[in-house]
């Protein structure tokens, strides 16, 4: 087990005369035994960050430490890490047993019987004992993934690095393997850095998540903190499906004035804005309510599209029934699956003030967030 420290890590690549910054001044502290998920869109620098931790990419600037030991210039094989790749990277001509034992044979002086014992124990832990004498081509995707994990586990490393290891699996197996990985990490207690572009994996697996965009760290916190108290508009938009609703508004006295509506806010909310008047109002779809009657935070809307999801429906609403659906402001609501609404229905949508987020329109910085306590209280109700 080990702690991992990234202090102002930067990675640049040279493309002719142009310098491309892939990772820009990223600092992370990962605790002993922690499961950290690094998440972000394609090209955000997450895999490059992982490769620098692994020693597969040189660090342009900053320091990388494992257990307070700076390892910038330490070779990969001397860092006591194990990596699981997206492609599994199994040797096709070797059996499962040989794939799992190869690293130990090359990097240690352990006798063959000890290596076989370790491979057999790891195979039993992963439920692949009956596959040890098969070749990778005889295995399913999920079985190959377990072999790749076993090859990493058998080395008993200080740090696990995982680069989108579930992306090649179908949806059902991916969900099963998420649970399996969490169970294994809890049992082994190994410090783990897990890279993914899948927000579901980030939200369900990580002790904390680090969100990258454009090579820069946007926020690092628990999944619930990132979801309910995003640091900026990017984090708010990246986490959640459907995405958060956003409306450009301007503060005018005690009202937020936008194209689709005017929205009154109280003094407590205004006090968070620090004099900023050009804002973006955000509201999660699950916080939007369909109600009877009208009030200060309630608006007449028309149902445009309904997406039934079984236990819930995703409803797309327009404020102006005569507006062009392609350009009209849309409010997305997630409602109970038994709440039957249809295209063309007139409904009243409530946007509760205790659930709104407000962002600086110029910088994207979050100025006011829904509090975690308010969100939890709403769930309890």
Short mmCIF file of C-alpha atoms in Angstrom, two decimals:
data_model
loop_
_atom_site.label_atom_id
_atom_site.label_comp_id
_atom_site.label_asym_id
_atom_site.label_seq_id
_atom_site.Cartn_x
_atom_site.Cartn_y
_atom_site.Cartn_z
CA UNK A 1 0.00 0.00 0.00
CA UNK A 2 1.18 3.51 -0.77
CA UNK A 3 0.32 7.18 -0.96
CA UNK A 4 0.59 8.93 -4.30
CA UNK A 5 1.33 12.62 -4.77
CA UNK A 6 1.16 14.59 -8.03
CA UNK A 7 2.56 18.08 -7.49
CA UNK A 8 1.94 20.50 -10.38
CA UNK A 9 2.39 17.77 -12.99
CA UNK A 10 2.60 19.07 -16.56
CA UNK A 11 3.06 17.21 -19.84
CA UNK A 12 3.71 18.90 -23.16
CA UNK A 13 4.21 17.42 -26.61
CA UNK A 14 5.92 19.04 -29.55
CA UNK A 15 4.03 19.08 -32.86
CA UNK A 16 6.43 20.75 -35.26
CA UNK A 17 6.83 24.29 -33.96
CA UNK A 18 3.70 24.04 -31.84
CA UNK A 19 3.76 23.02 -28.19
CA UNK A 20 0.69 21.04 -27.10
CA UNK A 21 -0.12 20.99 -23.40
CA UNK A 22 -1.75 17.64 -22.66
CA UNK A 23 -1.74 17.93 -18.85
CA UNK A 24 -1.52 21.37 -17.27
CA UNK A 25 -0.34 21.84 -13.67
CA UNK A 26 -2.35 19.00 -12.13
CA UNK A 27 -1.97 18.36 -8.40
CA UNK A 28 -3.50 15.33 -6.69
CA UNK A 29 -2.97 13.66 -3.32
CA UNK A 30 -4.15 10.05 -3.21
CA UNK A 31 -4.35 8.38 0.17
CA UNK A 32 -3.11 4.93 1.09
CA UNK A 33 -5.76 2.42 -0.02
CA UNK A 34 -7.92 5.03 -1.75
CA UNK A 35 -9.84 4.34 -4.96
CA UNK A 36 -9.54 7.51 -7.07
CA UNK A 37 -11.37 7.73 -10.39
CA UNK A 38 -10.01 10.19 -12.96
CA UNK A 39 -12.80 11.10 -15.36
CA UNK A 40 -13.31 13.46 -18.26
CA UNK A 41 -14.09 13.64 -21.97
CA UNK A 42 -11.84 12.21 -24.66
CA UNK A 43 -8.60 14.16 -25.00
CA UNK A 44 -8.77 15.75 -21.54
CA UNK A 45 -5.42 14.29 -20.41
CA UNK A 46 -6.59 11.53 -18.09
CA UNK A 47 -4.75 8.64 -19.81
CA UNK A 48 -1.63 10.79 -20.20
CA UNK A 49 -1.74 11.45 -16.45
CA UNK A 50 -2.01 7.73 -15.77
CA UNK A 51 0.88 6.98 -18.13
CA UNK A 52 3.07 9.51 -16.30
CA UNK A 53 2.28 7.78 -13.00
CA UNK A 54 3.20 4.47 -14.65
CA UNK A 55 6.45 5.84 -16.04
CA UNK A 56 5.35 5.31 -19.64
CA UNK A 57 5.48 9.06 -20.32
CA UNK A 58 8.14 11.47 -19.12
CA UNK A 59 7.04 14.34 -16.91
CA UNK A 60 7.68 17.77 -18.43
CA UNK A 61 7.35 19.66 -15.13
CA UNK A 62 6.29 18.95 -11.55
CA UNK A 63 7.04 16.02 -9.26
CA UNK A 64 5.49 12.59 -8.79
CA UNK A 65 5.97 10.85 -5.45
CA UNK A 66 5.07 7.38 -4.20
CA UNK A 67 5.26 7.15 -0.41
CA UNK A 68 7.17 10.47 -0.32
CA UNK A 69 9.78 9.12 -2.74
CA UNK A 70 10.12 11.22 -5.91
CA UNK A 71 9.95 8.82 -8.85
CA UNK A 72 10.13 11.17 -11.86
CA UNK A 73 13.26 9.43 -13.13
CA UNK A 74 12.55 5.95 -11.77
CA UNK A 75 11.89 3.29 -14.41
CA UNK A 76 8.44 1.73 -14.64
CA UNK A 77 9.59 -1.68 -13.43
CA UNK A 78 11.05 -0.11 -10.28
CA UNK A 79 7.94 1.81 -9.22
CA UNK A 80 6.08 -1.20 -7.76
CA UNK A 81 2.92 -0.52 -9.74
CA UNK A 82 0.68 -2.75 -11.85
CA UNK A 83 -1.40 -1.53 -14.77
CA UNK A 84 -4.55 -2.91 -16.37
CA UNK A 85 -5.06 -1.72 -19.93
CA UNK A 86 -8.19 -1.13 -21.98
CA UNK A 87 -7.05 -3.75 -24.50
CA UNK A 88 -6.17 -6.30 -21.73
CA UNK A 89 -2.78 -6.85 -23.50
CA UNK A 90 -2.73 -10.60 -22.93
CA UNK A 91 -0.12 -12.74 -24.68
CA UNK A 92 -2.17 -14.84 -27.15
CA UNK A 93 0.34 -17.74 -27.31
CA UNK A 94 0.42 -18.17 -23.52
CA UNK A 95 -2.11 -19.86 -21.26
CA UNK A 96 -3.93 -17.90 -18.57
CA UNK A 97 -1.52 -19.29 -15.98
CA UNK A 98 1.49 -18.23 -18.03
CA UNK A 99 0.04 -14.74 -18.61
CA UNK A 100 -0.49 -14.27 -14.89
CA UNK A 101 2.90 -15.62 -13.86
CA UNK A 102 5.02 -13.96 -16.54
CA UNK A 103 5.58 -10.70 -14.65
CA UNK A 104 6.65 -12.52 -11.49
CA UNK A 105 9.03 -14.74 -13.43
CA UNK A 106 10.68 -11.74 -15.07
CA UNK A 107 10.86 -9.39 -12.08
CA UNK A 108 11.42 -11.64 -9.06
CA UNK A 109 13.52 -14.59 -7.93
CA UNK A 110 10.55 -16.49 -6.54
CA UNK A 111 10.65 -20.27 -7.11
CA UNK A 112 8.19 -21.76 -9.59
CA UNK A 113 6.10 -23.51 -6.93
CA UNK A 114 5.60 -20.21 -5.06
CA UNK A 115 4.60 -18.43 -8.27
CA UNK A 116 2.14 -21.22 -9.09
CA UNK A 117 0.66 -20.98 -5.60
CA UNK A 118 0.16 -17.22 -5.95
CA UNK A 119 -1.40 -17.60 -9.40
CA UNK A 120 -3.74 -20.35 -8.16
CA UNK A 121 -4.86 -18.26 -5.16
CA UNK A 122 -5.49 -15.23 -7.35
CA UNK A 123 -7.36 -17.36 -9.88
CA UNK A 124 -9.59 -18.67 -7.11
CA UNK A 125 -10.25 -15.15 -5.84
CA UNK A 126 -11.34 -14.08 -9.33
CA UNK A 127 -13.35 -17.20 -10.07
CA UNK A 128 -11.17 -18.27 -12.99
CA UNK A 129 -9.47 -21.35 -11.50
CA UNK A 130 -10.95 -23.56 -14.21
CA UNK A 131 -9.57 -21.28 -16.95
CA UNK A 132 -5.89 -21.30 -15.99
CA UNK A 133 -4.85 -23.71 -18.74
CA UNK A 134 -6.83 -22.04 -21.52
CA UNK A 135 -5.54 -19.53 -24.10
CA UNK A 136 -6.98 -15.98 -24.22
CA UNK A 137 -8.69 -16.72 -27.54
CA UNK A 138 -10.84 -19.32 -25.76
CA UNK A 139 -12.16 -16.78 -23.25
CA UNK A 140 -15.03 -14.29 -23.27
CA UNK A 141 -14.41 -10.58 -22.84
CA UNK A 142 -15.29 -10.72 -19.15
CA UNK A 143 -13.00 -13.69 -18.58
CA UNK A 144 -10.12 -11.93 -20.37
CA UNK A 145 -10.73 -8.90 -18.16
CA UNK A 146 -10.43 -11.06 -15.05
CA UNK A 147 -7.16 -12.51 -16.35
CA UNK A 148 -5.79 -9.01 -16.90
CA UNK A 149 -6.82 -8.11 -13.34
CA UNK A 150 -5.28 -11.31 -12.03
CA UNK A 151 -1.99 -10.54 -13.71
CA UNK A 152 -1.93 -7.23 -11.84
CA UNK A 153 -3.14 -8.60 -8.50
CA UNK A 154 -0.66 -11.48 -8.37
CA UNK A 155 2.22 -9.00 -8.31
CA UNK A 156 0.92 -7.50 -5.02
CA UNK A 157 1.86 -3.95 -6.10
CA UNK A 158 1.82 -0.76 -4.07
CA UNK A 159 -0.43 0.97 -6.65
CA UNK A 160 -2.97 -0.26 -9.20
CA UNK A 161 -3.42 1.78 -12.38
CA UNK A 162 -6.45 1.02 -14.54
CA UNK A 163 -6.98 2.63 -17.96
CA UNK A 164 -10.65 2.24 -19.00
CA UNK A 165 -10.55 -1.50 -18.28
CA UNK A 166 -14.29 -2.06 -18.79
CA UNK A 167 -14.88 -0.11 -21.99
CA UNK A 168 -14.74 -3.20 -24.24
CA UNK A 169 -17.46 -5.05 -22.32
CA UNK A 170 -21.20 -5.02 -22.99
CA UNK A 171 -23.43 -2.97 -20.69
CA UNK A 172 -24.60 -5.87 -18.46
CA UNK A 173 -21.11 -7.29 -17.98
CA UNK A 174 -19.69 -3.82 -17.42
CA UNK A 175 -22.13 -3.32 -14.54
CA UNK A 176 -21.18 -6.69 -13.03
CA UNK A 177 -17.47 -5.95 -13.33
CA UNK A 178 -17.90 -2.55 -11.66
CA UNK A 179 -19.19 -4.35 -8.59
CA UNK A 180 -16.45 -6.96 -8.84
CA UNK A 181 -13.70 -4.33 -9.04
CA UNK A 182 -15.06 -2.49 -6.02
CA UNK A 183 -15.19 -5.71 -4.01
CA UNK A 184 -11.65 -6.65 -4.97
CA UNK A 185 -10.27 -3.21 -4.20
CA UNK A 186 -11.95 -3.24 -0.79
CA UNK A 187 -10.52 -6.69 -0.04
CA UNK A 188 -7.01 -5.89 -1.24
CA UNK A 189 -6.86 -2.32 0.05
CA UNK A 190 -4.46 -1.30 -2.71
CA UNK A 191 -4.18 2.36 -3.71
CA UNK A 192 -5.94 2.54 -7.08
CA UNK A 193 -6.12 5.15 -9.83
CA UNK A 194 -8.86 4.33 -12.31
CA UNK A 195 -9.29 6.27 -15.57
CA UNK A 196 -12.60 6.38 -17.41
CA UNK A 197 -14.73 8.62 -19.61
CA UNK A 198 -17.88 6.98 -18.18
CA UNK A 199 -19.52 9.14 -15.52
CA UNK A 200 -21.50 6.15 -14.22
CA UNK A 201 -18.26 4.34 -13.38
CA UNK A 202 -16.92 7.49 -11.74
CA UNK A 203 -20.01 8.08 -9.63
CA UNK A 204 -20.43 4.47 -8.49
CA UNK A 205 -16.85 3.29 -7.98
CA UNK A 206 -14.63 6.04 -6.64
CA UNK A 207 -13.98 7.11 -3.06
CA UNK A 208 -13.25 10.42 -4.76
CA UNK A 209 -13.30 11.54 -8.37
CA UNK A 210 -10.94 13.91 -10.15
CA UNK A 211 -12.54 15.64 -13.14
CA UNK A 212 -10.27 16.83 -15.96
CA UNK A 213 -11.02 19.01 -18.96
CA UNK A 214 -8.53 20.41 -21.45
CA UNK A 215 -5.67 18.99 -19.38
CA UNK A 216 -6.70 20.96 -16.29
CA UNK A 217 -8.11 19.65 -13.01
CA UNK A 218 -11.63 21.00 -12.59
CA UNK A 219 -12.57 19.45 -9.23
CA UNK A 220 -11.58 16.63 -6.91
CA UNK A 221 -14.10 15.54 -4.28
CA UNK A 222 -16.46 12.73 -3.40
CA UNK A 223 -18.92 11.78 -6.15
CA UNK A 224 -21.85 13.31 -4.25
CA UNK A 225 -19.99 16.57 -3.64
CA UNK A 226 -19.11 16.88 -7.32
CA UNK A 227 -22.70 16.16 -8.30
CA UNK A 228 -24.50 18.42 -5.84
CA UNK A 229 -21.82 21.08 -5.34
CA UNK A 230 -19.96 21.35 -8.68
CA UNK A 231 -17.03 23.73 -8.79
CA UNK A 232 -18.01 25.12 -12.18
CA UNK A 233 -20.40 24.79 -15.09
CA UNK A 234 -18.28 22.14 -16.82
CA UNK A 235 -18.46 19.78 -13.83
CA UNK A 236 -22.20 20.44 -13.50
CA UNK A 237 -22.78 19.63 -17.17
CA UNK A 238 -20.46 16.61 -17.31
CA UNK A 239 -22.01 14.73 -14.38
CA UNK A 240 -25.61 13.62 -14.63
CA UNK A 241 -27.78 12.04 -17.30
CA UNK A 242 -29.79 13.86 -18.55
CA UNK A 243 -27.47 16.82 -18.09
CA UNK A 244 -28.28 19.80 -15.92
CA UNK A 245 -30.54 22.45 -17.49
CA UNK A 246 -28.82 25.80 -18.11
CA UNK A 247 -30.39 29.21 -18.80
CA UNK A 248 -28.58 32.51 -19.38
CA UNK A 249 -30.01 35.08 -16.98
CA UNK A 250 -29.22 38.58 -15.71
CA UNK A 251 -29.69 39.69 -12.12
CA UNK A 252 -32.09 42.64 -11.99
CA UNK A 253 -32.87 43.59 -8.42
CA UNK A 254 -34.28 40.48 -6.81
CA UNK A 255 -35.08 38.71 -10.07
CA UNK A 256 -33.17 36.65 -12.58
CA UNK A 257 -34.30 37.76 -16.01
CA UNK A 258 -33.85 35.46 -18.99
CA UNK A 259 -35.42 34.88 -22.37
CA UNK A 260 -37.80 32.11 -21.26
CA UNK A 261 -38.76 33.41 -17.79
CA UNK A 262 -38.16 35.72 -14.84
CA UNK A 263 -37.17 34.01 -11.62
CA UNK A 264 -37.28 35.70 -8.18
CA UNK A 265 -34.53 34.84 -5.69
CA UNK A 266 -34.25 35.65 -2.00
CA UNK A 267 -31.58 37.67 -0.23
CA UNK A 268 -29.67 34.59 0.93
CA UNK A 269 -29.20 33.42 -2.66
CA UNK A 270 -28.26 36.94 -3.86
CA UNK A 271 -25.61 37.23 -1.16
CA UNK A 272 -23.65 34.37 -2.77
CA UNK A 273 -23.30 36.17 -6.11
CA UNK A 274 -20.67 38.71 -5.09
CA UNK A 275 -22.03 41.45 -7.34
CA UNK A 276 -21.95 39.31 -10.50
CA UNK A 277 -25.01 40.04 -12.64
CA UNK A 278 -24.40 38.01 -15.83
CA UNK A 279 -25.25 34.51 -14.70
CA UNK A 280 -26.25 31.02 -15.77
CA UNK A 281 -29.05 29.35 -13.83
CA UNK A 282 -28.77 25.57 -13.55
CA UNK A 283 -31.30 23.00 -12.36
CA UNK A 284 -31.01 19.21 -12.35
CA UNK A 285 -33.82 17.45 -14.28
CA UNK A 286 -34.75 15.37 -11.23
CA UNK A 287 -35.26 18.57 -9.21
CA UNK A 288 -37.88 19.93 -11.64
CA UNK A 289 -41.42 19.17 -10.46
CA UNK A 290 -44.68 19.01 -12.40
CA UNK A 291 -47.36 20.55 -10.18
CA UNK A 292 -50.89 21.95 -10.14
CA UNK A 293 -51.37 25.69 -9.93
CA UNK A 294 -48.94 28.57 -10.29
CA UNK A 295 -46.49 30.39 -8.05
CA UNK A 296 -43.33 32.48 -8.07
CA UNK A 297 -41.15 29.59 -9.20
CA UNK A 298 -43.76 27.85 -11.36
CA UNK A 299 -44.06 28.20 -15.12
CA UNK A 300 -46.55 27.17 -17.76
CA UNK A 301 -44.91 24.80 -20.23
CA UNK A 302 -45.83 22.44 -23.05
CA UNK A 303 -44.63 18.86 -23.35
CA UNK A 304 -42.50 18.41 -26.46
CA UNK A 305 -41.03 14.89 -26.10
CA UNK A 306 -41.48 12.10 -23.54
CA UNK A 307 -38.82 9.39 -23.15
CA UNK A 308 -40.19 6.50 -21.05
CA UNK A 309 -37.42 4.78 -19.08
CA UNK A 310 -39.55 2.36 -17.06
CA UNK A 311 -39.28 3.58 -13.48
CA UNK A 312 -39.05 7.19 -14.67
CA UNK A 313 -39.83 9.39 -17.65
CA UNK A 314 -37.59 12.05 -19.16
CA UNK A 315 -39.80 14.93 -20.29
CA UNK A 316 -38.71 17.78 -22.59
CA UNK A 317 -40.71 20.96 -21.99
CA UNK A 318 -41.02 24.24 -23.90
CA UNK A 319 -41.96 27.54 -22.30
CA UNK A 320 -43.52 28.84 -25.55
CA UNK A 321 -45.82 26.33 -27.29
CA UNK A 322 -45.60 28.30 -30.55
CA UNK A 323 -41.79 28.55 -30.64
CA UNK A 324 -39.65 26.59 -33.06
CA UNK A 325 -38.70 23.35 -31.20
CA UNK A 326 -35.22 23.50 -32.75
CA UNK A 327 -34.37 26.87 -31.17
CA UNK A 328 -36.79 27.23 -28.24
CA UNK A 329 -35.50 27.12 -24.67
CA UNK A 330 -36.03 23.60 -23.32
CA UNK A 331 -36.50 22.48 -19.74
CA UNK A 332 -35.79 18.79 -19.12
CA UNK A 333 -37.54 17.10 -16.21
CA UNK A 334 -37.18 13.59 -14.81
CA UNK A 335 -40.47 12.42 -13.33
CA UNK A 336 -41.96 9.21 -11.96
CA UNK A 337 -42.70 6.60 -14.61
CA UNK A 338 -46.35 6.42 -13.52
CA UNK A 339 -46.81 10.16 -14.04
CA UNK A 340 -48.40 9.98 -17.47
CA UNK A 341 -47.90 12.99 -19.71
CA UNK A 342 -48.02 13.14 -23.50
CA UNK A 343 -46.69 15.31 -26.29
CA UNK A 344 -48.65 18.57 -26.49
CA UNK A 345 -49.89 18.50 -22.89
CA UNK A 346 -49.88 21.81 -21.02
CA UNK A 347 -48.19 21.34 -17.63
CA UNK A 348 -46.92 23.55 -14.83
CA UNK A 349 -43.23 23.11 -14.05
CA UNK A 350 -41.81 24.13 -10.69
CA UNK A 351 -38.12 25.05 -10.33
CA UNK A 352 -37.49 25.08 -6.55
CA UNK A 353 -35.13 27.82 -5.41
CA UNK A 354 -33.45 25.50 -2.91
CA UNK A 355 -32.39 23.29 -5.84
CA UNK A 356 -30.93 25.86 -8.26
CA UNK A 357 -27.27 26.47 -9.10
CA UNK A 358 -25.89 29.80 -10.31
CA UNK A 359 -22.69 30.20 -12.31
CA UNK A 360 -20.67 33.21 -13.43
CA UNK A 361 -21.46 33.39 -17.13
CA UNK A 362 -18.00 34.73 -18.00
CA UNK A 363 -15.84 32.28 -16.03
CA UNK A 364 -18.17 29.33 -15.45
CA UNK A 365 -17.34 29.40 -11.73
CA UNK A 366 -20.08 28.18 -9.40
CA UNK A 367 -21.31 31.04 -7.20
CA UNK A 368 -24.28 29.31 -5.58
CA UNK A 369 -24.97 25.58 -5.31
CA UNK A 370 -27.75 23.48 -3.96
CA UNK A 371 -26.54 22.33 -0.56
CA UNK A 372 -25.87 18.65 0.09
CA UNK A 373 -28.09 18.91 3.20
CA UNK A 374 -31.04 20.26 1.18
CA UNK A 375 -30.61 17.50 -1.42
CA UNK A 376 -30.52 14.81 1.26
CA UNK A 377 -33.57 16.28 2.99
CA UNK A 378 -35.50 16.22 -0.29
CA UNK A 379 -34.61 12.56 -0.81
CA UNK A 380 -35.78 11.70 2.72
CA UNK A 381 -39.13 13.33 1.96
#
